[in-house]
Amino acid sequence: MSNVLVFGHLNPDNDAIMSAVVLSQLLNQVNYNGDTYEACCLGPLPAESAKLLAEVGVDEPRLIECVEEGQQVLLTDHNEAGQSVQGLEHAQIVGVVDHHRFGGFTTAGPLHIIALPWGSSCSIVAKLFDVLGQEISDAQAKLLLSAMMTDTLMLKSPTATAIDATIAQRLGEQLGVDPVKFGMEVFLSRPSGSFTPEQMVGNDIKLFEVGGGKLLIGQYETVDKSRALGMIPEIREAMRAYMTEKGADGIVLCLTDIMEEGSQVLLEGETAIAQKGLGIDDVAEGVWMPGVLSRKKQVAAPIMAAE
Ligand SMILES: [Mn+2]
């Protein structure tokens, strides 16, 4: 019997946290493979995740910085080493449950891979309850639905599929809530009014290897972009500092307004590929891109394709 560590990506968002927490519960519930599963996280919890876990009385995942050689791990909501734990190259990856692209993924042994291009990793976890013949408890439904709503921006993101909508509907009925209204409450529980420029940059950011360099792509989601737009010089300074700290060559930051449904895109450093992929120039105050809500589909993917 092994203790498998289950965790989402660095700079965890609500989907990274809830997919690890609820998937661990499910696998423990069915005594999957005779192993135990421990939910972990690779960074501090987003405010909404901490609040939701406290509300349903579930322990916060354990914060880890690195894993020992040979440690069994199960990755949720990511698969790229650059977005994962230190020491991953010497760990044993026993599974991946994800909804992202795969970037140069190799393992020493066979493993479980469940990858579906749905709106959130938690939609996949919800489906796995069906697969393993388990009922979703109300607490689990609440945690899963919260992440489905934050990851798909209340199903408005182009990453949201009809399957996500169906699962959200089902979980909402179980909880007696309207999924979109519930999701908006989760968003509004974020203390966005107090975000510093450093938090806007580092809160939700991922590293990509592209064009022979390292490009950081961050996203700050808000229900009102006006506060962020008044802080552009400070945000750009924080972007340069973050890029230097991480040894990256360039950085892209999307200030995403979920009410106006678009993103103000800022660029710093070496961003020729990003400019080509997005079809924008490096403008001091950033470029407003209407309809751009998904980093994965509308920002990272076209940049990768421009390589
Ligand atoms: Mn996700």
Short mmCIF file of C-alpha atoms in Angstrom, two decimals, residues 92-237:
data_model
loop_
_atom_site.label_atom_id
_atom_site.label_comp_id
_atom_site.label_asym_id
_atom_site.label_seq_id
_atom_site.Cartn_x
_atom_site.Cartn_y
_atom_site.Cartn_z
CA GLN A 92 6.48 8.08 -10.01
CA ILE A 93 3.49 9.56 -11.80
CA VAL A 94 0.66 7.06 -11.31
CA GLY A 95 -2.01 9.19 -12.90
CA VAL A 96 -3.08 12.42 -14.58
CA VAL A 97 -6.59 13.87 -14.56
CA ASP A 98 -6.46 16.96 -16.72
CA HIS A 99 -8.08 19.18 -19.31
CA HIS A 100 -4.98 20.91 -20.70
CA ARG A 101 -2.67 20.29 -23.62
CA PHE A 102 0.11 17.79 -23.05
CA GLY A 103 3.59 19.28 -23.27
CA GLY A 104 6.45 16.82 -23.69
CA PHE A 105 5.04 14.24 -21.31
CA THR A 106 6.98 11.01 -20.69
CA THR A 107 6.88 8.51 -17.82
CA ALA A 108 8.93 5.48 -16.85
CA GLY A 109 5.91 3.22 -16.25
CA PRO A 110 2.30 2.74 -17.27
CA LEU A 111 -0.19 5.11 -15.71
CA HIS A 112 -3.79 6.27 -15.60
CA ILE A 113 -4.42 9.18 -17.94
CA ILE A 114 -7.82 10.77 -18.05
CA ALA A 115 -7.68 13.79 -20.27
CA LEU A 116 -10.82 15.36 -21.66
CA PRO A 117 -11.07 18.81 -23.25
CA TRP A 118 -13.89 19.85 -20.93
CA GLY A 119 -14.23 23.15 -19.12
CA SER A 120 -12.69 22.11 -15.82
CA SER A 121 -10.83 19.25 -14.21
CA CYS A 122 -13.65 19.09 -11.67
CA SER A 123 -16.11 18.21 -14.46
CA ILE A 124 -13.92 15.17 -15.13
CA VAL A 125 -13.77 14.32 -11.41
CA ALA A 126 -17.59 14.54 -11.27
CA LYS A 127 -17.76 12.07 -14.18
CA LEU A 128 -15.37 9.72 -12.37
CA PHE A 129 -17.95 9.32 -9.58
CA ASP A 130 -20.24 7.77 -12.22
CA VAL A 131 -17.41 5.63 -13.56
CA LEU A 132 -16.59 4.30 -10.09
CA GLY A 133 -20.26 3.89 -9.13
CA GLN A 134 -20.24 6.46 -6.32
CA GLU A 135 -22.79 9.09 -5.32
CA ILE A 136 -21.53 12.67 -5.04
CA SER A 137 -22.20 14.02 -1.54
CA ASP A 138 -23.62 17.53 -1.15
CA ALA A 139 -20.26 18.78 0.15
CA GLN A 140 -18.46 17.26 -2.83
CA ALA A 141 -21.08 18.68 -5.21
CA LYS A 142 -20.53 22.16 -3.79
CA LEU A 143 -16.74 21.98 -4.11
CA LEU A 144 -16.90 20.55 -7.65
CA LEU A 145 -19.51 23.02 -8.87
CA SER A 146 -17.56 25.96 -7.45
CA ALA A 147 -14.48 25.00 -9.48
CA MET A 148 -16.50 24.28 -12.62
CA MET A 149 -17.91 27.80 -12.39
CA THR A 150 -14.62 29.58 -11.64
CA ASP A 151 -12.72 27.66 -14.34
CA THR A 152 -15.32 28.31 -17.04
CA LEU A 153 -16.19 31.83 -15.87
CA MET A 154 -19.76 30.72 -15.24
CA LEU A 155 -19.77 28.60 -18.43
CA LYS A 156 -19.10 31.73 -20.56
CA SER A 157 -15.54 30.73 -21.49
CA PRO A 158 -15.07 29.07 -24.91
CA THR A 159 -13.55 26.16 -22.98
CA ALA A 160 -16.97 25.31 -21.52
CA THR A 161 -18.72 22.43 -23.28
CA ALA A 162 -22.30 21.14 -23.32
CA ILE A 163 -21.12 18.37 -20.99
CA ASP A 164 -19.96 20.93 -18.41
CA ALA A 165 -23.36 22.62 -18.62
CA THR A 166 -25.15 19.30 -18.10
CA ILE A 167 -22.99 18.33 -15.12
CA ALA A 168 -23.34 21.83 -13.61
CA GLN A 169 -27.11 21.61 -14.00
CA ARG A 170 -27.18 18.25 -12.22
CA LEU A 171 -24.98 19.43 -9.34
CA GLY A 172 -27.00 22.66 -9.06
CA GLU A 173 -30.24 20.65 -8.81
CA GLN A 174 -28.71 18.47 -6.10
CA LEU A 175 -27.70 21.58 -4.13
CA GLY A 176 -30.85 23.54 -4.92
CA VAL A 177 -28.89 26.41 -6.46
CA ASP A 178 -28.66 28.06 -9.84
CA PRO A 179 -25.11 27.20 -11.03
CA VAL A 180 -24.42 30.63 -12.54
CA LYS A 181 -25.70 32.54 -9.49
CA PHE A 182 -23.75 30.21 -7.20
CA GLY A 183 -20.63 30.74 -9.33
CA MET A 184 -21.02 34.52 -9.17
CA GLU A 185 -21.20 34.31 -5.37
CA VAL A 186 -17.96 32.32 -5.38
CA PHE A 187 -16.30 34.99 -7.56
CA LEU A 188 -17.56 37.79 -5.34
CA SER A 189 -16.10 36.05 -2.27
CA ARG A 190 -12.62 36.84 -3.64
CA PRO A 191 -11.07 39.87 -1.95
CA SER A 192 -10.30 41.37 -5.37
CA GLY A 193 -10.51 44.95 -4.13
CA SER A 194 -7.33 44.43 -2.14
CA PHE A 195 -5.16 42.72 -4.77
CA THR A 196 -1.71 44.28 -5.09
CA PRO A 197 0.02 44.49 -8.51
CA GLU A 198 2.28 41.61 -7.38
CA GLN A 199 -0.77 39.47 -6.59
CA MET A 200 -2.42 40.33 -9.90
CA VAL A 201 0.72 39.09 -11.68
CA GLY A 202 1.59 36.04 -9.58
CA ASN A 203 -1.83 34.79 -8.50
CA ASP A 204 -2.54 32.65 -11.55
CA ILE A 205 0.45 32.33 -13.85
CA LYS A 206 1.95 29.48 -15.84
CA LEU A 207 5.29 28.94 -17.53
CA PHE A 208 5.44 27.77 -21.14
CA GLU A 209 8.46 26.75 -23.22
CA VAL A 210 7.96 28.37 -26.58
CA GLY A 211 10.23 29.43 -29.43
CA GLY A 212 13.32 28.32 -27.51
CA GLY A 213 12.48 30.61 -24.59
CA LYS A 214 10.45 30.71 -21.42
CA LEU A 215 7.21 32.63 -21.55
CA LEU A 216 5.02 33.30 -18.53
CA ILE A 217 1.30 33.74 -19.15
CA GLY A 218 -0.74 35.08 -16.27
CA GLN A 219 -4.39 35.88 -15.80
CA TYR A 220 -6.08 38.10 -13.27
CA GLU A 221 -9.84 37.70 -13.25
CA THR A 222 -11.97 40.52 -11.95
CA VAL A 223 -15.59 41.62 -12.04
CA ASP A 224 -14.44 45.23 -12.56
CA LYS A 225 -11.24 45.97 -14.46
CA SER A 226 -11.23 49.71 -13.73
CA ARG A 227 -9.17 49.38 -10.55
CA ALA A 228 -6.50 47.33 -12.34
CA LEU A 229 -6.45 49.72 -15.30
CA GLY A 230 -5.61 52.55 -12.91
CA MET A 231 -2.49 50.67 -11.80
CA ILE A 232 -0.91 49.75 -15.16
CA PRO A 233 2.60 51.21 -14.51
CA GLU A 234 2.82 49.38 -11.15
CA ILE A 235 1.50 46.17 -12.71
CA ARG A 236 4.09 46.36 -15.52
CA GLU A 237 6.82 46.87 -12.94
#
